[in-house]
Structure formats: structure tokens, C-alpha cells
mmCIF file of C-alpha atoms in Angstrom:
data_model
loop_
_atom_site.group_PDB
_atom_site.id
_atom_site.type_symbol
_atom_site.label_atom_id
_atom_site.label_comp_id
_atom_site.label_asym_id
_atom_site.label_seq_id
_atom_site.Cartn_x
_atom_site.Cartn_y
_atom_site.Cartn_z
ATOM 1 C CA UNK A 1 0.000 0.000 0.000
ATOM 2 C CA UNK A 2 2.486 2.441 0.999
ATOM 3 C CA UNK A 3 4.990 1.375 -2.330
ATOM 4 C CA UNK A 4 2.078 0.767 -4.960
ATOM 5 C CA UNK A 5 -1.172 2.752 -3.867
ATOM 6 C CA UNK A 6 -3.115 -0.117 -3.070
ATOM 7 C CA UNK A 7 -6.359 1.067 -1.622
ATOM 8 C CA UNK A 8 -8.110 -0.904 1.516
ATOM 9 C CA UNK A 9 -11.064 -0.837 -0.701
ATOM 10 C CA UNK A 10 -9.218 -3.118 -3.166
ATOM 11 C CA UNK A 11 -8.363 -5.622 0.063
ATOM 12 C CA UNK A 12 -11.911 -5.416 0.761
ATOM 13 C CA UNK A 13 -13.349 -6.113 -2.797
ATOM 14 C CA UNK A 14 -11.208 -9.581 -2.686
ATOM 15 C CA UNK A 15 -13.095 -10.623 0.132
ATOM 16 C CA UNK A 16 -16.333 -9.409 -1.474
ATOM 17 C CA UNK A 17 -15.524 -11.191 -4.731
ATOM 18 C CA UNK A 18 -14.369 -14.896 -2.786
ATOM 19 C CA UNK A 19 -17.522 -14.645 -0.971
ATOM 20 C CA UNK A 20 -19.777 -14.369 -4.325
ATOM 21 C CA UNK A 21 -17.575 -16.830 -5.421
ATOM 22 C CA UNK A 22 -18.233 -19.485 -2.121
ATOM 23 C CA UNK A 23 -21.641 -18.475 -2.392
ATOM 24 C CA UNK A 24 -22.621 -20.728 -5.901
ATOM 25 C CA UNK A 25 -20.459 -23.434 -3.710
ATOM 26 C CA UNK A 26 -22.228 -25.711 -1.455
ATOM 27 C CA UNK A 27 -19.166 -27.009 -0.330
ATOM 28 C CA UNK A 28 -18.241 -23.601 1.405
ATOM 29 C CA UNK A 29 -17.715 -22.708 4.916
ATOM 30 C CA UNK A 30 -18.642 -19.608 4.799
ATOM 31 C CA UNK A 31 -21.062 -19.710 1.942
ATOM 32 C CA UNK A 32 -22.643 -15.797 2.485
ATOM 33 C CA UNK A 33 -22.051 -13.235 0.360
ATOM 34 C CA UNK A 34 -20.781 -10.221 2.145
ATOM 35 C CA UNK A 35 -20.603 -6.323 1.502
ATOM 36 C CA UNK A 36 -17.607 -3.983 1.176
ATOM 37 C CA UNK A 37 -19.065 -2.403 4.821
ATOM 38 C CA UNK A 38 -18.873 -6.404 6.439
ATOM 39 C CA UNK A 39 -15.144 -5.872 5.668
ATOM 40 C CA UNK A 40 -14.663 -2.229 6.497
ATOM 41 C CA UNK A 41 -16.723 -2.457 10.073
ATOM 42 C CA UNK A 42 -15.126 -5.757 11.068
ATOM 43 C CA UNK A 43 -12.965 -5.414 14.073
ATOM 44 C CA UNK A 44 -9.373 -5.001 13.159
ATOM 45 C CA UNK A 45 -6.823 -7.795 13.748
ATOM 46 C CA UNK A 46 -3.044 -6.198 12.844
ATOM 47 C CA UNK A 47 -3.946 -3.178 10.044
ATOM 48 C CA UNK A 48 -4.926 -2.813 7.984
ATOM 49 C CA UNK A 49 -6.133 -6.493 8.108
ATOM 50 C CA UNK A 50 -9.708 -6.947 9.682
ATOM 51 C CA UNK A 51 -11.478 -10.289 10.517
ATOM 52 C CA UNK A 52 -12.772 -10.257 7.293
ATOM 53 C CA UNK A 53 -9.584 -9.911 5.704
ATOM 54 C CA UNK A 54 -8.384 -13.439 7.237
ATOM 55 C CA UNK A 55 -9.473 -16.415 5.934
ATOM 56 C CA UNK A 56 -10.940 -18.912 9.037
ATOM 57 C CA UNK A 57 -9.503 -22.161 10.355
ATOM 58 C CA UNK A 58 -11.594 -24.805 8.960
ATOM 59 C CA UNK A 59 -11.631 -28.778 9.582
ATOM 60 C CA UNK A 60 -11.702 -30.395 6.282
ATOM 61 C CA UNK A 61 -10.495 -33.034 3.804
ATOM 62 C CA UNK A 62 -9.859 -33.213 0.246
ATOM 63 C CA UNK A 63 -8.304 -36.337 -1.898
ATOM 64 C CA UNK A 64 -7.455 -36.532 -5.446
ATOM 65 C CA UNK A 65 -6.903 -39.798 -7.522
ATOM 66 C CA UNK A 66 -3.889 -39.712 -9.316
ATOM 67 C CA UNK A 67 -3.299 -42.902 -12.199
ATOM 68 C CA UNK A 68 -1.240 -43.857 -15.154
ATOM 69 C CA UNK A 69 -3.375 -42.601 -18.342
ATOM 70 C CA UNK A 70 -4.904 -45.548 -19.717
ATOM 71 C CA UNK A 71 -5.681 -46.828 -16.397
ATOM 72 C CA UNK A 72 -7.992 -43.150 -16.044
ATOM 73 C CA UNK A 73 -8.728 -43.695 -19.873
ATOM 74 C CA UNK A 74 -10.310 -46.974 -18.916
ATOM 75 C CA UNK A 75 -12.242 -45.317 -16.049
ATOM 76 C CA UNK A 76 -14.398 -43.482 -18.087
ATOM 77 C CA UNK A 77 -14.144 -40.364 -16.099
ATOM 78 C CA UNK A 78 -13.476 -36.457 -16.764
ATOM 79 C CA UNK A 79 -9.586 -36.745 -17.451
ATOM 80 C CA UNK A 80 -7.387 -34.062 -16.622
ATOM 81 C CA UNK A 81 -3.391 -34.349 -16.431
ATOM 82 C CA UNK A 82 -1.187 -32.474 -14.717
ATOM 83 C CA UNK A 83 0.683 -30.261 -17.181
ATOM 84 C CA UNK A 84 3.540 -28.494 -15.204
ATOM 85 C CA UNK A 85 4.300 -27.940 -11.410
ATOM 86 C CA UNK A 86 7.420 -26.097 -9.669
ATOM 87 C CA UNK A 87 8.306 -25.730 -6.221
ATOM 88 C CA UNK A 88 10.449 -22.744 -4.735
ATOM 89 C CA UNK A 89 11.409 -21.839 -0.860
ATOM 90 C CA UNK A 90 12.856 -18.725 0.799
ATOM 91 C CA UNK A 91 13.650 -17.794 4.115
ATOM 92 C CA UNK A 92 10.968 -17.671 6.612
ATOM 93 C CA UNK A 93 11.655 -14.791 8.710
ATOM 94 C CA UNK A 94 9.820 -11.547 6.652
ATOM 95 C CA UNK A 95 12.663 -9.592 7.805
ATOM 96 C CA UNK A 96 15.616 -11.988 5.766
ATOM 97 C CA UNK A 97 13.988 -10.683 2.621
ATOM 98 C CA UNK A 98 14.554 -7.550 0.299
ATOM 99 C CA UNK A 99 11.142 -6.751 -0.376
ATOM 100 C CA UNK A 100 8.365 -6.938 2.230
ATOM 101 C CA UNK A 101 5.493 -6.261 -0.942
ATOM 102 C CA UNK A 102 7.108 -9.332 -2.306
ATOM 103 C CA UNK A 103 6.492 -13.288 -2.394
ATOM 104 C CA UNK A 104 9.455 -14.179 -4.179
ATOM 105 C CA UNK A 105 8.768 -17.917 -4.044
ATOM 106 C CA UNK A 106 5.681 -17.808 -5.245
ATOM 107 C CA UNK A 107 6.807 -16.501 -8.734
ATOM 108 C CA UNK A 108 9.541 -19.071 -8.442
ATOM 109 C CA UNK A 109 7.380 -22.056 -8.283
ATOM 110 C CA UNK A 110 5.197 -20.504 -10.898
ATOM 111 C CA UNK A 111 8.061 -19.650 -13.780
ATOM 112 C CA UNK A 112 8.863 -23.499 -13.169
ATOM 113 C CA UNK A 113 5.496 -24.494 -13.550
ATOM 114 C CA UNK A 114 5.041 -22.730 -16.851
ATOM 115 C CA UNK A 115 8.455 -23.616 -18.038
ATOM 116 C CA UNK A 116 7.331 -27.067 -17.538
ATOM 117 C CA UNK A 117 4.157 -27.005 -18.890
ATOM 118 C CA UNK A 118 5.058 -25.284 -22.031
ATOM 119 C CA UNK A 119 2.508 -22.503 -21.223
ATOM 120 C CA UNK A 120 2.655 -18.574 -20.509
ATOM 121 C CA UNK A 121 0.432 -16.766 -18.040
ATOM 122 C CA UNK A 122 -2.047 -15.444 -20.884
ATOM 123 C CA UNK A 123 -2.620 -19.081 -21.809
ATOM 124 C CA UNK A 124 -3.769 -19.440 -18.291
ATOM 125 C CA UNK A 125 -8.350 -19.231 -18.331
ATOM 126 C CA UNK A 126 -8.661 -19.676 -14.294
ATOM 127 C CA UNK A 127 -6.776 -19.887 -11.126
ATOM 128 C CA UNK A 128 -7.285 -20.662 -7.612
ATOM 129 C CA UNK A 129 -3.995 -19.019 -5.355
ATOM 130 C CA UNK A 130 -3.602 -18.723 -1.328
ATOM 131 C CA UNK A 131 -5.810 -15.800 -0.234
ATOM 132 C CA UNK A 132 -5.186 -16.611 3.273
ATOM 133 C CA UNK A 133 -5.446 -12.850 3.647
ATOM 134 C CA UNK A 134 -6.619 -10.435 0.723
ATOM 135 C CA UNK A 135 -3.389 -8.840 0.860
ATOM 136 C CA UNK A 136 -1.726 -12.338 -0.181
ATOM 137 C CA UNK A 137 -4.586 -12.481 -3.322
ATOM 138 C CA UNK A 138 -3.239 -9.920 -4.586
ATOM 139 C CA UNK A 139 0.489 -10.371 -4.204
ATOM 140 C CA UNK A 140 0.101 -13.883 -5.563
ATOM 141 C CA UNK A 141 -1.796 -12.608 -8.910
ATOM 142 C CA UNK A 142 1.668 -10.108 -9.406
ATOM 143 C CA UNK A 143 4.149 -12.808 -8.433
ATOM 144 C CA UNK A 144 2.989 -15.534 -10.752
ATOM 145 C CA UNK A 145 2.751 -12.985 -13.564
ATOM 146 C CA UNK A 146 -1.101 -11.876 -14.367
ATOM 147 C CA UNK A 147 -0.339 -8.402 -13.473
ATOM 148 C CA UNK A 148 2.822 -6.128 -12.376
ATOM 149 C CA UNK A 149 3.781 -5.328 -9.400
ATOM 150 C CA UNK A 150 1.025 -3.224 -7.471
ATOM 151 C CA UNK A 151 -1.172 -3.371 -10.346
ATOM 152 C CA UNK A 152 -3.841 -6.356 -8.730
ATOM 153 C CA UNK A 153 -5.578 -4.228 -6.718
ATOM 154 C CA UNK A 154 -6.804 -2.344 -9.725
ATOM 155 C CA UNK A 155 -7.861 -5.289 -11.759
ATOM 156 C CA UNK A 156 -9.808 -6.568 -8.632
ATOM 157 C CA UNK A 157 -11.990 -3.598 -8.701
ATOM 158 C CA UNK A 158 -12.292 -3.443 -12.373
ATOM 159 C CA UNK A 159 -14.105 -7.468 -11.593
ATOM 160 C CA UNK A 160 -10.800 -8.853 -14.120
ATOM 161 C CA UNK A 161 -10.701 -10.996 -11.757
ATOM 162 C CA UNK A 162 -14.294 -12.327 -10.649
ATOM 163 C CA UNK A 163 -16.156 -14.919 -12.178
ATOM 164 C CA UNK A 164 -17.237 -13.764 -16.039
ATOM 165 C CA UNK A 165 -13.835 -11.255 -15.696
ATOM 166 C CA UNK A 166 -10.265 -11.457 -17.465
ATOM 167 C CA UNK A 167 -8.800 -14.300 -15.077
ATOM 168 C CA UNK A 168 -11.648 -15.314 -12.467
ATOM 169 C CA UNK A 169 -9.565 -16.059 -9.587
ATOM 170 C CA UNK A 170 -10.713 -18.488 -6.204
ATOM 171 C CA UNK A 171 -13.937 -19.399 -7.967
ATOM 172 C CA UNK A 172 -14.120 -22.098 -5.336
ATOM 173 C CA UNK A 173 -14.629 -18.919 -2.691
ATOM 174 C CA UNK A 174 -10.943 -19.398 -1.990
ATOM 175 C CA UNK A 175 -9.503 -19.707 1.381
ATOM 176 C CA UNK A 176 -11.644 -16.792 2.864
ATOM 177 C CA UNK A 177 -14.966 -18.557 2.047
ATOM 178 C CA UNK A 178 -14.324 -22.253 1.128
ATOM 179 C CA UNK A 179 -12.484 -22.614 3.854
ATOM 180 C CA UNK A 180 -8.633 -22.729 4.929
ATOM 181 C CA UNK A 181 -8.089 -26.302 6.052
ATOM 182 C CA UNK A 182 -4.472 -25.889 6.464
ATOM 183 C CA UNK A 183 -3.243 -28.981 5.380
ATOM 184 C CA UNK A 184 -5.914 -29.698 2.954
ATOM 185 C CA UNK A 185 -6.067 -26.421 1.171
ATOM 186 C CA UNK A 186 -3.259 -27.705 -1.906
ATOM 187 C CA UNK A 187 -5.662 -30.167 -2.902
ATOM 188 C CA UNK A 188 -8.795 -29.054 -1.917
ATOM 189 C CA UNK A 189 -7.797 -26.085 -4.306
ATOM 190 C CA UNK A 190 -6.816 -28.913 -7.152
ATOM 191 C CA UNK A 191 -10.091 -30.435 -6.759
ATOM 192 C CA UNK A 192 -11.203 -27.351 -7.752
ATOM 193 C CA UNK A 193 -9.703 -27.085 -10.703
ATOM 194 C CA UNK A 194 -10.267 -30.145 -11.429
ATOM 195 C CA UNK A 195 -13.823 -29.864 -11.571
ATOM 196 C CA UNK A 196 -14.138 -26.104 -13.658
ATOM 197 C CA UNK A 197 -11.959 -28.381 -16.177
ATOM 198 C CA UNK A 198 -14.646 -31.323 -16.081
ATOM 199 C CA UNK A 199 -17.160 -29.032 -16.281
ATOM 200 C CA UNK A 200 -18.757 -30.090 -12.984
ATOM 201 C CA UNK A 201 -19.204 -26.774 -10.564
ATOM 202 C CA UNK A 202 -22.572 -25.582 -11.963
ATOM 203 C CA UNK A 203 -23.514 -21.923 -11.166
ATOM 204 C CA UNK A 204 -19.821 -21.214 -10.917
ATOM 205 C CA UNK A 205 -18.543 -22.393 -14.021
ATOM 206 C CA UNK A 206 -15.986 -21.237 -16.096
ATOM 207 C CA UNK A 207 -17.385 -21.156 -19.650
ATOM 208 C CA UNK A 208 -14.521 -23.453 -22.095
ATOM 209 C CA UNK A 209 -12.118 -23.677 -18.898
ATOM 210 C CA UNK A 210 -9.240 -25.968 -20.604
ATOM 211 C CA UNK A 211 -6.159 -24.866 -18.431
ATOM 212 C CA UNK A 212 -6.285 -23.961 -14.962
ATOM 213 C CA UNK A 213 -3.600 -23.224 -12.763
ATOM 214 C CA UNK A 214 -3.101 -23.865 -8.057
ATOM 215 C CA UNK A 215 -0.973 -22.449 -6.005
ATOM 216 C CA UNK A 216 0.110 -22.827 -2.518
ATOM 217 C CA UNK A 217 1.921 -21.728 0.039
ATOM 218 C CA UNK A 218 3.088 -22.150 3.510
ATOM 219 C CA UNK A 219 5.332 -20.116 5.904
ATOM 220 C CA UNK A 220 4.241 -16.575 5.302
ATOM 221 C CA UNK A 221 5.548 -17.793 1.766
ATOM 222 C CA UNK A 222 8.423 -19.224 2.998
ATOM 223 C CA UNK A 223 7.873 -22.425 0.224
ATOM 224 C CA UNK A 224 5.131 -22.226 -2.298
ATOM 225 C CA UNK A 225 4.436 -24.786 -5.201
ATOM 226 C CA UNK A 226 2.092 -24.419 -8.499
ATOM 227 C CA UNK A 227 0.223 -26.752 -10.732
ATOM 228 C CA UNK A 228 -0.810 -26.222 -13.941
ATOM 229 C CA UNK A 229 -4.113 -28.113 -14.787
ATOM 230 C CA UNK A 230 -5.089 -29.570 -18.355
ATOM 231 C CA UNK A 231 -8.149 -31.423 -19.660
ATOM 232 C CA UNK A 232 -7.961 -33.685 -22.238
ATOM 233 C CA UNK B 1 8.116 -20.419 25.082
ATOM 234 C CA UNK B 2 9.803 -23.307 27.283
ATOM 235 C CA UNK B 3 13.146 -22.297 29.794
ATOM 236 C CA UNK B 4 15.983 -24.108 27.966
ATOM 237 C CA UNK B 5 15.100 -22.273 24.582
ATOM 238 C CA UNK B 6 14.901 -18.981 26.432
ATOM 239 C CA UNK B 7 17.940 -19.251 28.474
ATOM 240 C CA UNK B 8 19.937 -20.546 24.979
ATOM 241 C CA UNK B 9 18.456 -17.223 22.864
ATOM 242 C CA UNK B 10 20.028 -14.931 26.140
ATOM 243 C CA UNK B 11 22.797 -13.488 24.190
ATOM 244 C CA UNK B 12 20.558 -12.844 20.715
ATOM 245 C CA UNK B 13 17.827 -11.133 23.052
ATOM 246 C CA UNK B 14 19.459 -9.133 25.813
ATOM 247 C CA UNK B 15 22.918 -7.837 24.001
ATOM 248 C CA UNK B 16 21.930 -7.950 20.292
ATOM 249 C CA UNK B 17 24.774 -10.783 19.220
ATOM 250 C CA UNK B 18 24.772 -11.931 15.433
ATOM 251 C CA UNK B 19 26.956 -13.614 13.755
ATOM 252 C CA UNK B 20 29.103 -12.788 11.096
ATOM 253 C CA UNK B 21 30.611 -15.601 8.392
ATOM 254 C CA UNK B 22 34.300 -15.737 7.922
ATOM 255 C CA UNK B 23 33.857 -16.620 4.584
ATOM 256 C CA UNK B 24 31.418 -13.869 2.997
ATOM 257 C CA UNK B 25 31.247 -11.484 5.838
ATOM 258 C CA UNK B 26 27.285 -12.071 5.518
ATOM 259 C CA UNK B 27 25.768 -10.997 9.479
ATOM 260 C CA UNK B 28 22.969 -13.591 10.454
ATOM 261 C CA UNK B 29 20.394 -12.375 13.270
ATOM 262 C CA UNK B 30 19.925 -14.555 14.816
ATOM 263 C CA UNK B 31 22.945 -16.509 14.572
ATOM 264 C CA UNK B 32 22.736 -19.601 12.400
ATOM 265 C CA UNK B 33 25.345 -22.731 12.252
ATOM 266 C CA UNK B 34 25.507 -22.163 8.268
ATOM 267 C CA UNK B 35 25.722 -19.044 6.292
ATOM 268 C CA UNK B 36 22.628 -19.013 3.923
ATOM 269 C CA UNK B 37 24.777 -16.816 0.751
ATOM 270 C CA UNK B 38 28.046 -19.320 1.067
ATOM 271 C CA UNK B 39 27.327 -22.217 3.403
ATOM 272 C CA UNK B 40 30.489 -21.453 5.866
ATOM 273 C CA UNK B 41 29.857 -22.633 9.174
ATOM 274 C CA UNK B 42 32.194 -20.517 11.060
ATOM 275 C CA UNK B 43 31.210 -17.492 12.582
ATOM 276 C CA UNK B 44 32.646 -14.182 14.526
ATOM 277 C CA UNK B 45 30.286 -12.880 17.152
ATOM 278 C CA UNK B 46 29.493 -9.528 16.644
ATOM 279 C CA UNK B 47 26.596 -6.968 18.297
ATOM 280 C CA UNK B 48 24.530 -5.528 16.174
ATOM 281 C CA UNK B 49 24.374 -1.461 16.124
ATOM 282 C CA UNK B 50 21.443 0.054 18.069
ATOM 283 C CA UNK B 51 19.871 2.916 15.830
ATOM 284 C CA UNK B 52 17.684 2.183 13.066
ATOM 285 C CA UNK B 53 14.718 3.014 10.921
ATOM 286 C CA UNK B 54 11.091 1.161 10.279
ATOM 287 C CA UNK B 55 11.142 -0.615 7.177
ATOM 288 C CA UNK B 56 7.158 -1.742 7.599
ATOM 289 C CA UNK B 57 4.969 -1.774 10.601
ATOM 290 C CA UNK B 58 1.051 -2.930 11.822
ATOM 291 C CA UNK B 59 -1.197 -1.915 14.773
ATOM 292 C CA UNK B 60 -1.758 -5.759 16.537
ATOM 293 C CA UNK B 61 -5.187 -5.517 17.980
ATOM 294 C CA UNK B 62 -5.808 -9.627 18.575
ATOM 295 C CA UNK B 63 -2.201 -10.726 19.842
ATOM 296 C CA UNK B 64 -1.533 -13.733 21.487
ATOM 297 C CA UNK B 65 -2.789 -14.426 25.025
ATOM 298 C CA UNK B 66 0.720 -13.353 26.385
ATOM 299 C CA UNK B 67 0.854 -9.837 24.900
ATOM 300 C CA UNK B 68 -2.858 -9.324 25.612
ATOM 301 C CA UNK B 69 -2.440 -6.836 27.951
ATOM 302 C CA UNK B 70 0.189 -4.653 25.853
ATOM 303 C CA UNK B 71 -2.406 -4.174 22.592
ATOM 304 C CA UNK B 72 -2.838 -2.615 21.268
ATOM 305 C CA UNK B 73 0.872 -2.370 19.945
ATOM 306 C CA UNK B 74 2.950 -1.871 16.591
ATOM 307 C CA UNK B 75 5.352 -4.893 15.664
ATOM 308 C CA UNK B 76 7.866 -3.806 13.024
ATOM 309 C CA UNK B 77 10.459 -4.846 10.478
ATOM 310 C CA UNK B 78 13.444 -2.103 11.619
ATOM 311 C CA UNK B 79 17.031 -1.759 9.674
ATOM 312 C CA UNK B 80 19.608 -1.215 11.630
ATOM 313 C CA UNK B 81 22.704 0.927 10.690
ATOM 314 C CA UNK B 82 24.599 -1.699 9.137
ATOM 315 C CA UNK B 83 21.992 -3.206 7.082
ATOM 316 C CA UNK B 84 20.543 -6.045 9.293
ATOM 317 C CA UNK B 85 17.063 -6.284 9.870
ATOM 318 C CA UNK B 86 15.165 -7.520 12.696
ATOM 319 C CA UNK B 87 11.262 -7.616 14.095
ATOM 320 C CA UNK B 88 10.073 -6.730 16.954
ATOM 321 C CA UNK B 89 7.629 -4.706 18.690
ATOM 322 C CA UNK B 90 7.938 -0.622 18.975
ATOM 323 C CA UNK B 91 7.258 0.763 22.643
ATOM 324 C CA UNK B 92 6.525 4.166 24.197
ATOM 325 C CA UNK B 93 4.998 5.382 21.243
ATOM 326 C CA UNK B 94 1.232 5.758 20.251
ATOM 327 C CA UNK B 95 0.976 3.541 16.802
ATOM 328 C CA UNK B 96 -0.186 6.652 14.657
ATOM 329 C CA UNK B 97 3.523 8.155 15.518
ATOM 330 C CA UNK B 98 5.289 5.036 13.749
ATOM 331 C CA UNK B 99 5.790 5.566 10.282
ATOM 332 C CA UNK B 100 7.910 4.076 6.964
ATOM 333 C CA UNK B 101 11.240 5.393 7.778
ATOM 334 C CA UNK B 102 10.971 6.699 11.711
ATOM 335 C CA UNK B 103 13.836 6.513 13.263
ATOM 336 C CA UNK B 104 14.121 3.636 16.104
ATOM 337 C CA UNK B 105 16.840 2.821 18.952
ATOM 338 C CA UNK B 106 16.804 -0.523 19.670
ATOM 339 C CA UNK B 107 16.221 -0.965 23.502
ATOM 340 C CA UNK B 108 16.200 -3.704 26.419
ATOM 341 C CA UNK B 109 12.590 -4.533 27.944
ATOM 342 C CA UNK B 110 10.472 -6.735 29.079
ATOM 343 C CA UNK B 111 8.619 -8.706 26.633
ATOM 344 C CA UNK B 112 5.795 -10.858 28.456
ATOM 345 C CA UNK B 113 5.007 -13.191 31.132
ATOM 346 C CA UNK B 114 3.971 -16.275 29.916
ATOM 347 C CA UNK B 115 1.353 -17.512 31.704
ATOM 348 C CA UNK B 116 1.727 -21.333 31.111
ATOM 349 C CA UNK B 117 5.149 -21.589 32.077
ATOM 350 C CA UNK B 118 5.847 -18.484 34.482
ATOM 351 C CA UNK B 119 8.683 -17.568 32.659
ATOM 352 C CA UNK B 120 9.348 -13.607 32.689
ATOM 353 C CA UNK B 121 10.600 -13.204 28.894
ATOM 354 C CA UNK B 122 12.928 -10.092 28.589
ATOM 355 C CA UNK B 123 14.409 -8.950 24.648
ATOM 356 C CA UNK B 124 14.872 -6.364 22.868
ATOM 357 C CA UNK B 125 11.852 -3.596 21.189
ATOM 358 C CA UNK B 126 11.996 -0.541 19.267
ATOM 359 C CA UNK B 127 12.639 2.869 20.787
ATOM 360 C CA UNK B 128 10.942 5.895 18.576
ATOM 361 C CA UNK B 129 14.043 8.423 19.073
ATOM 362 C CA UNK B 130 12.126 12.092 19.029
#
């Protein structure tokens, strides 16, 4: 905020947007939509974070079933493979690192992930990142590369990045209204993903989704690791 | 946090002691046993200059149980003279005073008394110099 001009309106409208996202999922939490006042009037937690700016500790599973191709061919199921992935760490004190507007990790693990996959960002149709707070929505959407530096915040308000927008981002509701199962959240966000790409999450679909992209992270962003999603 | 770990962090906490590689010359507050930039693992102790400014700061209004009764209080990310940087809370100022860039001194105090295992923690916080 202080180095970009990021507004506390633009925290605020990623909390608004997760919410309309976890509200067309029934497998939500916190399946309410919510106002830009919920956020402002919320008690504050460390500014300019409020409540509402935190995503909620949530019991929860999630499972995947990963298989040799013709062993899913011969299941007869939506098929999706997983196109790239890449894993980066840094140090885990905030203080050991340059920039404290900065997840450096994050766009690490995610210019592995496309080198792997053979992709680029624009190629990219949805996402679902770590929105443990809003502030960390945002950063994540600059580090992986769908916007420059302090530029997110923008492109939130604008809707780029809500369901129908540029990118729809979190269109499970994302950690703030899904639900932030801590050690569940990687692949409960893959499931995601993994349904948009079968074409399975109803009001909340992502019209022709073919490639969708998760990331993760752990340690303030400390280590943080991204998949890139294909159907086939 | 448990006795042994507080009694072993003594010299970090209460006189400011880093440690500097012999290698690369690269100061690590704390100290660590290898050097991140050139994986030496020997070290001179040094102490770390006082003065500094705020690098980023927030107002903690929910803090955990054992700082309850100090909130509600800035934390900040402060760099020192010589380039190291180090968190920790700011003290005897209101948190609309601390800014990006306010000059700090860093000072010995008493942290918190943690209530589980009655152990009186004392470190080091943030001084705003007027």
C-alpha cells in the first residue's frame, strides 16, 4: 500500500468477490455473500487487516486420484493431467527478505510451472492461489505474472478478476470462504480445478475452462508450489 | 516459550549478538550454524548497532494471550545501521507516531510473562528516538 497505492477498498473487494464466489459453492464454509461495509466495520486484527480480511480455520479433507493414463482412460471419467508444477522456498523470517510487498517464491514455483508445462500466463483461463489474507490475493496474482507489481488491486476492482472477468480467480470462494483447512487447502484447491476443467461446478462455471492453474503456500511464503491443470 | 530455549536465545535477546561468516562477511540475526549466501559454518560474534529506521509496521489488535495486555501495539520490520534487519515490537509510542522510515533505537525490555510456564521473557523492542 504504501509502495504501490493499493487502496483498503481493493483488500476489501477480494473478500467481497471470494464470498460471491463461495456463495454458488455448497461445499463452502462460509457460503454468504458479504458487503464492502462487512469488511470495512469488522474489528481489526493487525492493520490494515480486519477479521474479514483473514481467511478462518476450517476442519476439512480433500483427496485426489492420481493414475497412469490408460488406467484413467479406462475409467471413463473427466480426465485431466497435470501439465507443469514447480516448487520454490525462501527464508521464513519476513525480515531476511529484500522486499516486504514481495512473495518471491511464489513466482519461483510458478516460472517453473510454466516452463514445464510449455505454457505462458495469458494461456492461463482460471486460477485458484492462497488468499489466506486479501493482501496475499493480490500479491500472488503479481508474483505468478497476471499483473505487475502493485497493479492487482486495480484489476480486482475493475471485476478482471471475478467470475465472467479477465482471469476469475478463487472461484471455489478461496480460502476466505471455502475454507482454509491448512493442510488440505493444496488439494482441496486442485479439486477445484479439477472440476471447472470437467465441467462439474454448476452456477460457478468457467465457460470453455481448458487450463487452470493452483498455487500454494506455507510459511508466510516461505515455500510455495504451483500446478498447472489440463483437460484432455 | 519453554526455559531451555529462552535461556539458549540470552545473548541474541538481551545484548543484540549476530553472527558474522568468515567466509562472505554475511551478518545472520539470529545466529545460524551455516551461512545461507556461502554455506560457511564458522562465525565471529558480533553486536549488532542500536539505531535504526522502520522498514514496515502494523497496529496488533488480537495478539496472542501473552501480549494481551500490551495491545494494542505496533510490531515492526526495523534496519539497523549496518543493514541487518530484525522484528520486533515498537514501545513508548502511540501507533499513529510510527511511520515508513521513523527513526528507532533498539532498547532492552520486558517482553511478556507467559502464563503457562511463568517464565518472565525479557528482549529487545523498538525505541521511537524524538
Amino acid at each position: 500500500m504504501h509502495k504501490h497505492g493499493t487502496t483498503y477498498d481493493m483488500l476489501c473487494q477480494v473478500a467481497v468477490k471470494n464470498h460471491q464466489h463461495g456463495a454458488k459453492n455448497p461445499k463452502a464454509q462460509f457460503p454468504m455473500e458479504i458487503t464492502m461495509d462487512t469488511v470495512r466495520n469488522a474489528v481489526r486484527v493487525a492493520e490494515p487487516l480486519g477479521l474479514f480480511d483473514c481467511s478462518p480455520v476450517t476442519d476439512g479433507a480433500a483427496a485426489i486420484l492420481l493414475a497412469p493414463v490408460e488406467v484413467a482412460k479406462a475409467l471413463g471419467k473427466p480426465m485431466v493431467t497435470i501439465k507443469g508444477s514447480g516448487h520454490a522456498v525462501d527464508s521464513i523470517a519476513l525480515h531476511d527478505r529484500p522486499d516486504p510487498s514481495r512473495i518471491p517464491a511464489v513466482g519461483m514455483a510458478a516460472r517453473k510451472a510454466f516452463e514445464d508445462a510449455g505454457v505462458t500466463v495469458r494461456d492461463i483461463d482460471f486460477c485458484e492461489v492462497h488468499d489466506c489474507f486479501t493482501i496475499a490475493e493480490l500479491c500472488c496474482l503479481e508474483e505468478i505474472g497476471f499483473y505487475e507489481a502493485g497493479q492487482a488491486g486495480a484489476a480486482t476492482m475493475a471485476g478482471e478478476t471475478a467470475l465472467g472477468g479477465k482471469i476469475p480467480v478463487n472461484t471455489s470462494g478461496g480460502l476466505k470462504s471455502k475454507g482454509h483447512p491448512v493442510g488440505a487447502t493444496g488439494i482441496g484447491q486442485l479439486v477445484e480445478v479439477y472440476e471447472q476443467l470437467a465441467g462439474r461446478s454448476g452456477d460457478r462455471q468457467v465457460a470453455g475452462a481448458r487450463l487452470g492453474l493452483a498455487q500454494n503456500m506455507g510459511g508466510s511464503g516461505g515455500s510455495s508450489v504451483v500446478h498447472i491443470l489440463e483437460v484432455k | 516459550m519453554i526455559s531451555p530455549r529462552y535461556h539458549r536465545e540470552i545473548p541474541q535477546r538481551y545484548r543484540l549478538e549476530a553472527g558474522q561468516c568468515d567466509g562472505c562477511q554475511e551478518i545472520h540475526f539470529p545466529p545460524r550454524v551455516v551461512c545461507r549466501k556461502c554455506g560457511g559454518e564458522e562465525f565471529t560474534t558480533i553486536n549488532l548497532p542500536s539505531h535504526g529506521k522502520v522498514v514496515t509496521h502494523t497496529t496488533c489488535w488480537i495478539p496472542p494471550a501473552e501480549f494481551d495486555n500490551q495491545k494494542p501495539y505496533v510490531n515492526a520490520i526495523v534496519e539497523l545501521d549496518n543493514g541487518t534487519r530484525l522484528t520486533c515490537m515498537v514501545c513508548e509510542a502511540p501507533p499513529d507516531e510510527v511511520e515508513v522510515g521513523t527513526k528507532v533505537e533498539i532498547v532492552f525490555r520486558k517482553l511478556a510473562e507467559d502464563p503457562k510456564w511463568e517464565v518472565i521473557k525479557y528482549g529487545y523492542k523498538a525505541r521511537v528516538i524524538p
